[in-house]
Every structure is written in C-alpha cells, then in structure tokens.
C-alpha cells in the first residue's frame, strides 16, 4: 500500500489530492507524502515498529489519510474508531486491538484517550491533531519539524512490507454481537481497491466526496485506497449534514453513499416536482453538474427510491459486500439491475449454499482473520476453509446477478415452527412515505409483529393540511408530537400501509399487530450500528414494554403502549 501511494505521488505530485469543505484547504499529493513521512518519523521515534497498532479517532479531515499512510509507512497497522463511539466502546476497541499510540482530532477525544491510557497498559502515547497535521490550525506549508528535529525517514519499513502482512485492522460494526477486529493484509487491501477501480472505470481527473466514516471498510478501502490507485481528488466533508452543500459547490464526478442519502434525495426531488418546481434544477444544486457515477452500499436501496431517481437521470449502482470480503457484487453501468446487487466483482467467486447462505470463495480479496479470535475465524469459513460464510441469504439468477433475501442469523423462528426473514419485509414497510423505520418481532411467538417508527415529517405535513380540529391539536392549533400517533386516522393509514405489504407475502410472514414508536432507532441509543444496521437484540432490550404489547397486550408491562398497539389482521 505504501509503495502504491509513493508511486501515485511520483505521478501526480503537484496536483490536489485532498480538499476540505467548506474551508477550501488544499493538500497536494506531495504535501500529503511529506506530512505522512513526518508522522511516521514521530511514531518511529516513539518506538513504534512493524505490527504495532495505531488508533485514529477523527472525522473526515486531513488527519485521517495523513495518519493512516504515516502509520503504514512506519510499518504499523492503523485502526479506526467510529466518531460516534461511546467512551466504553472506545476503551473496548483500544484494549482489544492493543493499540500503542492513539491520535484524535477534538480536545475532548484527546482528553478521554489520555484518561484511558492510564488503565490501558499497551497505550503508551496519545497525540493531538496538530502533532499529525499542523496545518489543521494553520497551513504551514511544511515548515514544521516534528519530534524536536528528528529527521524525516528516507527508509520506510512499510514500503517493504510482505503482501500478506497486516495492513489495516477494521472493526466490524457488531450488529449481531461484539465488534471484532478484521485483519486486512496489504494484498487484500490493494486487490480490493483495484477491483473497484476496474469495475467502475475510475481514472485520474475524477473527483469524489469523503463523508462516510473512514473507519468503515467501504470508505477506507473503496474510498481512500481506490482514490490513491486511480489518482482521484477527494473533498473531505466532516459534517455529513452538509454533503449536498458540498456536492453542489464542488461538482464531484463520483458520488457514493448509504441508502438513506438517496432516500432523502429522492424525496426532495419528488416533493419539488409535486409543488410545481423544477426537479432537474434542484438536482444540479444538490449534486453539481459533473456526476457520472453514483453508487450505494451498506444496505439494500429500496426499489422505489432507485426508480424515482432514475426518472431524473440518476442511475444508482447498488453493491454488496462485507468487511471480511468487501468486493462481493456490484452493479455496473453496462450490467445493471437495481432490484439486485449486480454480478460478482472482479476477483470474486460466489455460490449459494443449500440453506440459501451466500458463500464467497477464499482468495486475495478475503480478510486474514479476526485479531486474537482463532475459533471465530475458523467459524467464519466452511469446514474445508475454502468459502467465507457471509451470514446473508441470497439467490443468483440466470445472468449471474445476486439478490439479497435476508440475514441467516436474523431469521425469526415462530412457535409454529415456521421461519421468517425480516429484512425484505422491513424494507417493503419502510418504503411507505409514512414509515421511517420498521423492525419485525416474533421469536418464539405464534405470529409476526412490527415495531413501526412513523415518518414524523410526513405525518405532521398531512396533519397541517387537515381542516378539522383533531384532539391532538392544542389550543393554538399546531401539531403535537407524539400525541398525533393516537389519532385513529393516522393509525389507520399506517395499518393500511402494512396491509398492502401483507397482501404480497405468505400468511406466515404477515404482520398481525403493530406498535407505533415515537422515538426512532438511533446510533446514540446503540440500537443501530454506525452503518445504520439494526441491533435487534438491543432493540428488544430497550423497547421491551413495546415488544410485550405486540404479543401480550394484557401484560402489565404493555399498559403504556395499549393506545399505540394496533391490530392489523385477526
């Protein structure tokens, strides 16, 4: 990876590699190399050597790519911490990784790391942002001398790394349990980056935004290292709420994001059109005028969203992968079916097991195992060690396109002996404009129930259009949340949305009872992973009373939810 970076610097040195939004600070490939070499020198002066782990806790700002490459130059293994991590999660990750150095951007994060270092024996050094990127406060143009004048190393241990040596440690988001550190070798890192470059035809002159967390496998590998291989310019957007401002101002040629970004984009364009405005003008304002490729990953993009965007010329290329084998399947401009995740990526072979699980052949694109978890590493593969178990259920059609149908571990086993895959049904439910989130519940019960989080904006917009003064209005007349969810008209609309989905599935899969929740599932409550996947066990724990109301409405614990526990089918 270091060699690939140095080759890119040699070819593109004076060109802009990184630009911050909205500040407009530009860093060339040459300056990036200089900053990373200086950080490598600082690490080596602290005794950091090959194989040592260096933790990075920061948003999308130059600190991340500078520290990541600097750690690799020193032969160390960088490991990222999600910006939204709670202190206890940070401590667990640092302890599990055995990090010897940690760097952070915000003073509060630096202070917490310093506190944790007192009880983490491996963590010897904590550095603030200015020790890595002095230009964060004021671009000094490279005039800073680190470590009291320690020379910038000419010899970089990381440049001579064995291809099978660990390059990165990426922690899984932990949707079904404790996060594990996936070991990504230099071979896997560069083969994965090359796979996405080949599949999408990325090239020098392309420009893209970086607003998803760098500690996630997709942004780290498909983002950072694919951009290095291709020579792309990156706009760093620390505040993801400003992503559309950034796109409209900087005109990227490639836009990649999570489904929720495209859901909001589709809603904005549809509402603009319904109000008599010009959706195409809105599109140019939001995405700029140069976008030629749009990709979505992390979860399944609902078909109505991709179809709605296609009406305005935005073709979203959906993909499928996981931390342990990121390049699994992806749609391409010339091989596209939005209802699927596309054909296998270059370098990937996949098959479907007898029980429907997607298996990926072990190869250069596959991770090396979980740090310090030999048993769990063995369990991640078939007994012969040849195929990676994804835990996802899927099917491959006659064209070789992969369709995701659910999660193997998320199957709901009803007391009737039947099993239900919740994910496809949840996607159908949340496709309704009035439903923001949905989670099916029913393990050990005779039927499927649903926790429904209504879309507050949609419900309140409807309420404001009503002429009749309803009981959920106060004296002044504005909409009152969450009291509006007790209104029979609101409940009936959501019930009808659920019934419309019920009509498309088997009787076993039909939702027979629902509970309306006024508080959404969030990462702050630990009900969603940082990549916005449901932590089902956590939701069942935090919403225990509402879950009880689904199947046992007469139980004392269900009392508070009886007004929002609604029958869908008898």
mmCIF file of C-alpha atoms in Angstrom, residues 42-43 76 92 145 162 176-177 180 185-186 222 263 355-356 364 369 378 395 427 497 504 542 546:
data_model
loop_
_atom_site.group_PDB
_atom_site.id
_atom_site.type_symbol
_atom_site.label_atom_id
_atom_site.label_comp_id
_atom_site.label_asym_id
_atom_site.label_seq_id
_atom_site.Cartn_x
_atom_site.Cartn_y
_atom_site.Cartn_z
ATOM 1 C CA UNK A 42 7.290 10.665 15.119
ATOM 2 C CA UNK A 43 5.939 7.133 15.519
ATOM 3 C CA UNK A 76 2.422 -0.137 11.885
ATOM 4 C CA UNK A 92 -13.009 -1.930 24.472
ATOM 5 C CA UNK A 145 9.828 19.967 12.346
ATOM 6 C CA UNK A 162 5.210 -8.550 2.947
ATOM 7 C CA UNK A 176 -25.180 -9.355 15.969
ATOM 8 C CA UNK A 177 -22.627 -9.179 18.759
ATOM 9 C CA UNK A 180 -14.333 -7.909 16.037
ATOM 10 C CA UNK A 185 -3.479 -7.666 4.529
ATOM 11 C CA UNK A 186 -1.624 -5.456 2.053
ATOM 12 C CA UNK A 222 -13.063 1.743 -1.760
ATOM 13 C CA UNK A 263 -33.880 8.281 0.072
ATOM 14 C CA UNK A 355 -29.660 -23.391 3.125
ATOM 15 C CA UNK A 356 -29.573 -20.216 0.994
ATOM 16 C CA UNK A 364 -6.783 -12.371 -2.392
ATOM 17 C CA UNK A 369 -8.992 -13.453 10.183
ATOM 18 C CA UNK A 378 -12.429 -20.775 11.734
ATOM 19 C CA UNK A 395 -30.125 -16.083 -4.790
ATOM 20 C CA UNK A 427 -37.585 -2.782 3.501
ATOM 21 C CA UNK A 497 -49.652 0.521 4.536
ATOM 22 C CA UNK A 504 -47.750 -9.553 -1.155
ATOM 23 C CA UNK A 542 -34.564 -1.130 25.099
ATOM 24 C CA UNK A 546 -43.487 -2.145 23.409
#
